PDB file of C-alpha atoms and ligand atoms in Angstrom:
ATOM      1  CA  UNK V  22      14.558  15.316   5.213  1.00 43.00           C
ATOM      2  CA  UNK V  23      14.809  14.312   1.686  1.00 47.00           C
ATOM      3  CA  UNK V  24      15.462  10.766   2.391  1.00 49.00           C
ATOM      4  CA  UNK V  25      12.016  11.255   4.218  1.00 47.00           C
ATOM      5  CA  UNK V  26      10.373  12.824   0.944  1.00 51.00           C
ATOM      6  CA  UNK V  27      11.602   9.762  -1.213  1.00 53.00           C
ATOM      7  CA  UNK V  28      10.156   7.688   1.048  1.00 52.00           C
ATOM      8  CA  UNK V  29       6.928   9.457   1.630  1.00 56.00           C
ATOM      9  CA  UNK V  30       6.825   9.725  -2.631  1.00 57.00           C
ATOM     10  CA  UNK V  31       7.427   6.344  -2.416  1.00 55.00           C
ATOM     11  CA  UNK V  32       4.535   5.297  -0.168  1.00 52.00           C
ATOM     12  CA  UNK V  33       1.761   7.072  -1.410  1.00 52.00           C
ATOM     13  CA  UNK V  34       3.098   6.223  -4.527  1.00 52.00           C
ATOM     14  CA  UNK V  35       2.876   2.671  -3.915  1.00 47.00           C
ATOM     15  CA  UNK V  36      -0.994   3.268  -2.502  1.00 45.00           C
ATOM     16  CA  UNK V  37      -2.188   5.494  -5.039  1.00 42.00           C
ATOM     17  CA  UNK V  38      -4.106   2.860  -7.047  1.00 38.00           C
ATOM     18  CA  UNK V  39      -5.592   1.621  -4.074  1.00 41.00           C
ATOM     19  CA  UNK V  40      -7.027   4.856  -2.650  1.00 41.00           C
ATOM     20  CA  UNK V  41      -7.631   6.726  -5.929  1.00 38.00           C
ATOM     21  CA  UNK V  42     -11.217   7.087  -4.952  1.00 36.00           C
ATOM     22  CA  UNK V  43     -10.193   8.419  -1.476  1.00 38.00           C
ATOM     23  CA  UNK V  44      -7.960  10.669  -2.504  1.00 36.00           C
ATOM     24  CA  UNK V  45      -9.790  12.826  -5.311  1.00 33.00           C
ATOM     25  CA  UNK V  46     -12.445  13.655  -2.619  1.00 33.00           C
ATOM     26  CA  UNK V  47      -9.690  15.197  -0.465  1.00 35.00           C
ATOM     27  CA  UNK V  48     -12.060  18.157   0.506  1.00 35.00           C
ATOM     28  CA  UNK V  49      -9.798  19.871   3.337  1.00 40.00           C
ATOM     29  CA  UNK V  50     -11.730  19.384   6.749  1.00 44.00           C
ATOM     30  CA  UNK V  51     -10.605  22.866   7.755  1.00 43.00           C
ATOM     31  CA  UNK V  52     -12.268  25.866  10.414  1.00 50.00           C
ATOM     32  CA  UNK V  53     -11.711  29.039  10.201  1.00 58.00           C
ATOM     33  CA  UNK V  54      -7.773  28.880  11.423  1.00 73.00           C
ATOM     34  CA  UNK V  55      -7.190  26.412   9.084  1.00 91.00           C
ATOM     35  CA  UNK V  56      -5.391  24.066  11.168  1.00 96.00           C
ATOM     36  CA  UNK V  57      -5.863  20.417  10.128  1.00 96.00           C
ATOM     37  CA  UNK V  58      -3.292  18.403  12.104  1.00 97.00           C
ATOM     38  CA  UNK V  59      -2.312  18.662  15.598  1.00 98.00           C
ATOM     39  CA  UNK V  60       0.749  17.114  16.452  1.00 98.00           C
ATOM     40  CA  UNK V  61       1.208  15.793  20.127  1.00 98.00           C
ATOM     41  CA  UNK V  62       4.863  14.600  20.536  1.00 98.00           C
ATOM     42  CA  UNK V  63       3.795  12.664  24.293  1.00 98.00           C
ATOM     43  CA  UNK V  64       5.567  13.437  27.059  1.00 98.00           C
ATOM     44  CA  UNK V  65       8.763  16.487  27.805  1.00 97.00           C
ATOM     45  CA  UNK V  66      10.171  18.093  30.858  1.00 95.00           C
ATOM     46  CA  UNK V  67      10.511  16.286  34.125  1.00 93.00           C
ATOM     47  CA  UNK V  68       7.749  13.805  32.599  1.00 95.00           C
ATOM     48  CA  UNK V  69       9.852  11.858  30.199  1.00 97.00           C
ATOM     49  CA  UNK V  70       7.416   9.241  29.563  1.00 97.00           C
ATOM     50  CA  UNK V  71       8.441   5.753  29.804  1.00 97.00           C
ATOM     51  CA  UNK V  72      12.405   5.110  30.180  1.00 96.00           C
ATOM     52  CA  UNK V  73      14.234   1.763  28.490  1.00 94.00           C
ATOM     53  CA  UNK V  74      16.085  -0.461  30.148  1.00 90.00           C
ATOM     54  CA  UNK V  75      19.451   1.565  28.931  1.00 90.00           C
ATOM     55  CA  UNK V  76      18.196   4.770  30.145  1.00 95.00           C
ATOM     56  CA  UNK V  77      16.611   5.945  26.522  1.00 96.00           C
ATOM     57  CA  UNK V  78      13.765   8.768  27.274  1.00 97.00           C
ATOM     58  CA  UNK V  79      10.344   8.445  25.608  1.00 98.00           C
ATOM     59  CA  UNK V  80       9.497  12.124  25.134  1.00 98.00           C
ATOM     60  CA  UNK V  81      12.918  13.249  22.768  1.00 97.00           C
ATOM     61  CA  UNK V  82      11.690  10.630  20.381  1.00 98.00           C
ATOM     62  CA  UNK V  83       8.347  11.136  20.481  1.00 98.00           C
ATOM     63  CA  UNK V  84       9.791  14.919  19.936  1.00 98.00           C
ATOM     64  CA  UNK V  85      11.810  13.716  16.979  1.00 98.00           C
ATOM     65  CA  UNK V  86       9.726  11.679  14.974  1.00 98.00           C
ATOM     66  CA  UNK V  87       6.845  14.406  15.741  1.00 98.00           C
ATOM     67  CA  UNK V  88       9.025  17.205  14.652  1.00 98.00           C
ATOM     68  CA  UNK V  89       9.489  15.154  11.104  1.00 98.00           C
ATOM     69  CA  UNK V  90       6.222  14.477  10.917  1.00 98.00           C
ATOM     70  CA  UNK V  91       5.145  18.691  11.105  1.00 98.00           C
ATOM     71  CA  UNK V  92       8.145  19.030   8.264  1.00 97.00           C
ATOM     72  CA  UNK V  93       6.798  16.632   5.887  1.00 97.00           C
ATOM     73  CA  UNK V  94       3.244  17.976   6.544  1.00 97.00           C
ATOM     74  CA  UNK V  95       4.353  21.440   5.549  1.00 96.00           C
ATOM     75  CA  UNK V  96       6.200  20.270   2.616  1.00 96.00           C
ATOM     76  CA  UNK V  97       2.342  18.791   1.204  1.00 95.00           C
ATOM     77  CA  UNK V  98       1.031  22.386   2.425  1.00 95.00           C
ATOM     78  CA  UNK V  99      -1.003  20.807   5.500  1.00 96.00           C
ATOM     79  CA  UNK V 100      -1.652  23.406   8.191  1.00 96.00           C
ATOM     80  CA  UNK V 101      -0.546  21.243  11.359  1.00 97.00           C
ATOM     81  CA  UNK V 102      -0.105  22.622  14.868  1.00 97.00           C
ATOM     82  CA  UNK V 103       2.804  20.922  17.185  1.00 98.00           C
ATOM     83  CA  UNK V 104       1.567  20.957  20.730  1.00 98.00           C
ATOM     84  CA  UNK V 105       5.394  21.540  21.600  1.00 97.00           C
ATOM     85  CA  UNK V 106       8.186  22.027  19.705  1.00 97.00           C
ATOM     86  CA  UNK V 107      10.599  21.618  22.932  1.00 96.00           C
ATOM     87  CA  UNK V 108      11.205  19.099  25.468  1.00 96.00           C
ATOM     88  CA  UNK V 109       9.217  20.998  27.938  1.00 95.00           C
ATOM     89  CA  UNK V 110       5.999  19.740  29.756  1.00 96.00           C
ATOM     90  CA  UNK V 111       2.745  22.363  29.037  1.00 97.00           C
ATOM     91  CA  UNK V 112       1.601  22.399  32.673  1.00 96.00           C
ATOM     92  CA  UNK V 113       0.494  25.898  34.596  1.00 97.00           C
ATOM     93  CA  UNK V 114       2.865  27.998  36.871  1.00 95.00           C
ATOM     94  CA  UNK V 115       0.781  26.608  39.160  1.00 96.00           C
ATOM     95  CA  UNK V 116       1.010  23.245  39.165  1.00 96.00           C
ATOM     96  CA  UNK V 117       4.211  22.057  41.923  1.00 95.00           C
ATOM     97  CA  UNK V 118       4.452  18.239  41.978  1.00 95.00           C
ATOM     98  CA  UNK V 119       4.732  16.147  39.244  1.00 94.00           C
ATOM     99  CA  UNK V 120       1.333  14.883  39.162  1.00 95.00           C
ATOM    100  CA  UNK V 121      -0.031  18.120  39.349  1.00 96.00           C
ATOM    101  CA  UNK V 122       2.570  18.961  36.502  1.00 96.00           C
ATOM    102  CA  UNK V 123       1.136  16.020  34.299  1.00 96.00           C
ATOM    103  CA  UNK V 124      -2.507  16.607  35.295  1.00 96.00           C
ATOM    104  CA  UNK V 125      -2.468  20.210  33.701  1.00 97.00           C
ATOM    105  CA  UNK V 126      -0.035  19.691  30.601  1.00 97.00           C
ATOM    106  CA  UNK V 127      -3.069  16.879  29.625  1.00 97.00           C
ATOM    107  CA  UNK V 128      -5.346  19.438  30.838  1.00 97.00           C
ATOM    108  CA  UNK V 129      -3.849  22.085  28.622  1.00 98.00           C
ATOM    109  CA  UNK V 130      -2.695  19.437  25.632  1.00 98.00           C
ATOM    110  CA  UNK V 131      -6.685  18.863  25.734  1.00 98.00           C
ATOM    111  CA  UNK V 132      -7.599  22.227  25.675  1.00 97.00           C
ATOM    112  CA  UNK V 133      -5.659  23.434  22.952  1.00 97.00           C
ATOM    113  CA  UNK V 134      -7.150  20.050  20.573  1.00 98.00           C
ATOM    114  CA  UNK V 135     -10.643  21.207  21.712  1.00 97.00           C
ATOM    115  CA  UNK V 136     -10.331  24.865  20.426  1.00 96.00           C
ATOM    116  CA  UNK V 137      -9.715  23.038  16.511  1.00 96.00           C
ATOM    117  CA  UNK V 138     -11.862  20.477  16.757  1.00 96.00           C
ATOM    118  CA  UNK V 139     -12.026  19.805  13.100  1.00 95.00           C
ATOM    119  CA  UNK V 140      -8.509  19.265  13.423  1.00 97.00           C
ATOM    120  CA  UNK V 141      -7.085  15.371  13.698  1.00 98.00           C
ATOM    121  CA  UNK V 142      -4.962  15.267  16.744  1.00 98.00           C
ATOM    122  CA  UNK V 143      -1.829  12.642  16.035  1.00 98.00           C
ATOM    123  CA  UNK V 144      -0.460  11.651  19.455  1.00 98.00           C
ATOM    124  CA  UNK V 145       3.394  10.270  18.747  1.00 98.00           C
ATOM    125  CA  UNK V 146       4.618   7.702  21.838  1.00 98.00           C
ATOM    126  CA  UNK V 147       6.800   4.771  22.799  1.00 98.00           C
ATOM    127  CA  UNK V 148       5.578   1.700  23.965  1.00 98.00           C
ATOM    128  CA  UNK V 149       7.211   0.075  26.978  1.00 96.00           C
ATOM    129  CA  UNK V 150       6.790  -4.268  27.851  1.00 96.00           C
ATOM    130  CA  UNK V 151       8.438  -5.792  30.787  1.00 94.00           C
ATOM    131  CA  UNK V 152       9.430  -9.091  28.108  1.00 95.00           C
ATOM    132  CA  UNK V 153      11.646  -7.562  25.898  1.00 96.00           C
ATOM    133  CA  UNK V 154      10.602  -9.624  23.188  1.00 96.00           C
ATOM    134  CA  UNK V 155       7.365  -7.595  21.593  1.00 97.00           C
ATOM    135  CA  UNK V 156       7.868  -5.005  18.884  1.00 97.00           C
ATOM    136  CA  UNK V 157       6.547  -3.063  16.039  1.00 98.00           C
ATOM    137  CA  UNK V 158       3.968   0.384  15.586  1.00 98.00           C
ATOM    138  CA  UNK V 159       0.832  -0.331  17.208  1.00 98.00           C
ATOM    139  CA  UNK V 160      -1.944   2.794  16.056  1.00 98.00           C
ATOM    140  CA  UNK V 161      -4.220   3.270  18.935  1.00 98.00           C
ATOM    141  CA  UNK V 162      -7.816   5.686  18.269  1.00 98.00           C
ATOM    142  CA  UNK V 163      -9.939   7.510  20.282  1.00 98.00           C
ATOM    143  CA  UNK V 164     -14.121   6.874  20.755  1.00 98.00           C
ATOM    144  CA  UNK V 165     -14.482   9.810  17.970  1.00 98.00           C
ATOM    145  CA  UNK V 166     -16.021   9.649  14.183  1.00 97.00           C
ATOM    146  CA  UNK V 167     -13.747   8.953  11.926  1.00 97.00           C
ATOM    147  CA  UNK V 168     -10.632   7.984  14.205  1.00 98.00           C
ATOM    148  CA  UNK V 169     -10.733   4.130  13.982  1.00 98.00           C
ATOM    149  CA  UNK V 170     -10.563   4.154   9.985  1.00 97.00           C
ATOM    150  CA  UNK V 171      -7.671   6.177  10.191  1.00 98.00           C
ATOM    151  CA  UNK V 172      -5.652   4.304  12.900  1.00 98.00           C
ATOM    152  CA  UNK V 173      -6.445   1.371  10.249  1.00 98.00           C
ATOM    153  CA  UNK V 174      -5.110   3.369   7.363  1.00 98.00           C
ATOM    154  CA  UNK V 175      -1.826   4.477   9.587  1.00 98.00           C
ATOM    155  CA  UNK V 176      -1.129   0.689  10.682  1.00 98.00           C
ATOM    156  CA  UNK V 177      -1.104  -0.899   7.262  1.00 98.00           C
ATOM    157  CA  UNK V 178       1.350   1.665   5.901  1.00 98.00           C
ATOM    158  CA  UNK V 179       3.439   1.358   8.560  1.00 98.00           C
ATOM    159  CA  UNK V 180       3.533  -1.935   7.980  1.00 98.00           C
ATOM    160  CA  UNK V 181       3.524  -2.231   4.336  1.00 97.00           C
ATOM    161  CA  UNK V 182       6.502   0.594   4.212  1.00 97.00           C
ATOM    162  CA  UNK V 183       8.853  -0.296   7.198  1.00 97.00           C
ATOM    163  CA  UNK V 184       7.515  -3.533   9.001  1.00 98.00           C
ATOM    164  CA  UNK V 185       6.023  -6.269   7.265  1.00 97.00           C
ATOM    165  CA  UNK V 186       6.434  -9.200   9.897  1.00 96.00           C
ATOM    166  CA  UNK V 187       3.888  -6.649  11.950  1.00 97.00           C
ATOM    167  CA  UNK V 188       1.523  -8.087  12.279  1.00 97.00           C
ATOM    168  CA  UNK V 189      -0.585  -5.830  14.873  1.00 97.00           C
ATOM    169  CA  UNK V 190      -3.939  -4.349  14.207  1.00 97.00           C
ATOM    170  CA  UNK V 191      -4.967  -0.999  15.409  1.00 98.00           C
ATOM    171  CA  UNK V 192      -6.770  -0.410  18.233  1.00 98.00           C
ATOM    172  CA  UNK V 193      -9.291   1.354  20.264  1.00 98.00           C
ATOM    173  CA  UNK V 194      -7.226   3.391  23.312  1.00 98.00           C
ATOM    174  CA  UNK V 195      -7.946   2.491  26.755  1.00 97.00           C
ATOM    175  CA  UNK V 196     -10.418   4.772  28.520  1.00 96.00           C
ATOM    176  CA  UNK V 197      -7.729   5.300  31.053  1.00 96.00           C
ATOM    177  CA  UNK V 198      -5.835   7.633  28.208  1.00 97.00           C
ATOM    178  CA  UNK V 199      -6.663  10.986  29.246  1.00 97.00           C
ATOM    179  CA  UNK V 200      -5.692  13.161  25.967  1.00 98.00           C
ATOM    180  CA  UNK V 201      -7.836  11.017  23.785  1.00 98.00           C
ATOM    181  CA  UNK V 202     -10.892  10.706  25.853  1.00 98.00           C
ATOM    182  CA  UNK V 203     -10.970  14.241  26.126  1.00 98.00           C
ATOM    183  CA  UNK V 204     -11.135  15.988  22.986  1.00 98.00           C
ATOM    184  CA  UNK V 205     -13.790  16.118  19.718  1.00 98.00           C
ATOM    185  CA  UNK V 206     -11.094  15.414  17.621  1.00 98.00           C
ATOM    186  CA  UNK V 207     -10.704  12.417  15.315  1.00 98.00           C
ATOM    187  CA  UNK V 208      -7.789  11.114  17.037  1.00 98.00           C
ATOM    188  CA  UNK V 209      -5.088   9.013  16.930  1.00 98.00           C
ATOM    189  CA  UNK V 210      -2.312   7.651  19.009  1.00 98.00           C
ATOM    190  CA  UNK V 211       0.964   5.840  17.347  1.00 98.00           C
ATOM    191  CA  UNK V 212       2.764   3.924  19.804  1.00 98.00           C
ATOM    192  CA  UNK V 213       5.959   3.591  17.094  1.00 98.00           C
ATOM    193  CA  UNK V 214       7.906   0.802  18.657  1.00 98.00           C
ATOM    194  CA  UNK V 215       8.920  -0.852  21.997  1.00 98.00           C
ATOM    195  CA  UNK V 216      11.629   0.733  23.944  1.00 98.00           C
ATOM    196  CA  UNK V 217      12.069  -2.632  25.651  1.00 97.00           C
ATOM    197  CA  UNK V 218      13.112  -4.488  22.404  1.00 97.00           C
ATOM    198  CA  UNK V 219      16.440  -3.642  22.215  1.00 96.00           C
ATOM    199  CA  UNK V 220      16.622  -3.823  18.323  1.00 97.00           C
ATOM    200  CA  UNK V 221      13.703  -1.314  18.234  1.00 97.00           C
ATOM    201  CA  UNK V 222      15.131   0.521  20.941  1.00 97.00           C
ATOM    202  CA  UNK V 223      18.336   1.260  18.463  1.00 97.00           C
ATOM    203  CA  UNK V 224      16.146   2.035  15.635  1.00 98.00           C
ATOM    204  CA  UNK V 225      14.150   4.524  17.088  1.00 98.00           C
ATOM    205  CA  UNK V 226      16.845   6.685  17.994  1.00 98.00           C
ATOM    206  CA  UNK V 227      18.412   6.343  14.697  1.00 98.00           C
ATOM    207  CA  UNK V 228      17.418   9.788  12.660  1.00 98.00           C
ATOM    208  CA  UNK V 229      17.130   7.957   9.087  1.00 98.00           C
ATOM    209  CA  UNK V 230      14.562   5.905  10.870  1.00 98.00           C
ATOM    210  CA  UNK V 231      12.756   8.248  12.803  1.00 98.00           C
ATOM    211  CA  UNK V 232      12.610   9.812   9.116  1.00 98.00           C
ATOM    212  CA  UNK V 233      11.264   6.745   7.408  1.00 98.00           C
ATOM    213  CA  UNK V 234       8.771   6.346  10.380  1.00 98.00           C
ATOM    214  CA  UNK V 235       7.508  10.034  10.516  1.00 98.00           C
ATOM    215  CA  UNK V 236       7.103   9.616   6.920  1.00 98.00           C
ATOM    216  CA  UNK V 237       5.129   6.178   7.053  1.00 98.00           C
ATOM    217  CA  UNK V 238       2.957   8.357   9.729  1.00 98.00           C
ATOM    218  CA  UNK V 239       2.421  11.276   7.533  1.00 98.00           C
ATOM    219  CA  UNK V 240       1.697   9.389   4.322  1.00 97.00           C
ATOM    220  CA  UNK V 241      -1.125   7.370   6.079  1.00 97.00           C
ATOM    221  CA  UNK V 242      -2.398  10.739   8.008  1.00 97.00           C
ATOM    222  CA  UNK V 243      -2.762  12.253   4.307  1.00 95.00           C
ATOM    223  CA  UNK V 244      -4.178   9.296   2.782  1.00 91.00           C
ATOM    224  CA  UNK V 245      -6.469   8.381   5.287  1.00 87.00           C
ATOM    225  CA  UNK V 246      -6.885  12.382   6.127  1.00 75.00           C
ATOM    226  CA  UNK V 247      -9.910  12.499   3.447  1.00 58.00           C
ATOM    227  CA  UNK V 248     -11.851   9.524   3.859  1.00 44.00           C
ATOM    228  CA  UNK V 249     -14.002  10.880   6.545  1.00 46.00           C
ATOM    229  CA  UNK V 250     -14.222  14.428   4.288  1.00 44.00           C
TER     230      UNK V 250
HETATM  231 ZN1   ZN U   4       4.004   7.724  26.205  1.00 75.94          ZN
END
């Protein structure tokens, strides 16, 4: 992890002059549990999320980078929740198949965002392409205040840190998401690379840069985390 706090120092470093402003309002956005981040690593259990071409699961890196991101958040003292902390799927006993499975862990990943809803959910995923050409972080944010300047905030760190031939802007998520179109949460979802590119597909299961990444994610969460306060 310190490799991860040198490069986090170095980041918000290398912004503080440009959110100054931002960043002496940083009035926590807290409620009473004081909870402000909710960390959703995508995915876990029999739903692994999307799969590469060599057989490279979705959900342990979302599960990785997310569980870097929680560290580095409570290194800068920021109360974050991780919706799991295993590669498990958060669906009822009920549920049997696997679509009943994925229907209530959303259900339940939903509910539990709902019940801090001044919190800022952070989705973590892979992206997926059938050309195996595209690459790079692409922020996605949900229909809620505040959610679209932050997903801008996350994307040009990202960038400016780890990927500067990125040249991807963030974007609103699909109404067919069902997490983010279901909670009052600012919101935002970081697809952090393309499992399909095989470079990217090497780097994201390389722990040094799942460490750089998380921190990239984290620095932009905390400097974008006050301009809506
Ligand atoms: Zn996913």
């Amino acid at each position: 992890m310190a490799a991860g706090i040198l490069v986090l120092g170095a980041v918000l470093g290398g912004l503080a002059w440009r959110w100054e402003g931002r960043a002496s309002t940083a009035a926590a956005i807290r409620d009473a549990s004081g909870v402000r981040w909710i960390i959703d690593a995508g995915h876990g259990g029999e739903d692994g999320g999307a799969v590469s071409p060599g057989g490279v699961v979705e959900s342990r890196i979302n599960l990785e980078i997310a569980r870097r991101v929680d560290g580095i958040f409570g290194f800068c003292g920021e109360p974050a929740l991780m919706l799991r902390t295993e590669d498990i799927s958060l669906h009822d006993p009920e549920a049997v198949s696997l679509r009943e499975k994925k229907a209530s862990d959303l259900h339940n990943r939903a509910g539990t965002a709902s019940s801090y809803p001044e919190a800022t959910l952070l989705s973590v995923h892979q992206n997926m392409f059938q050309q195996s050409r595209y690459r790079g972080t692409q922020v996605f944010y949900a229909p809620t205040q505040g959610s679209q300047e932050l997903a801008q905030v996350i994307q040009g760190v990202v960038r400016e840190s780890l990927q500067p031939d990125n040249s991807r802007e963030s974007k609103p998520i699909p109404d067919t998401v069902y997490l983010m179109n279901h909670i009052p949460n600012r919101a935002v979802l970081v697809e952090c690379g393309f499992l399909s590119n095989p470079g990217e597909e090497g780097l994201l299961q390389d722990p040094n840069y799942q460490t750089k990444l998380a921190a990239a994610i984290a620095a932009g969460c905390l400097v974008g985390g006050s301009a809506s306060s």
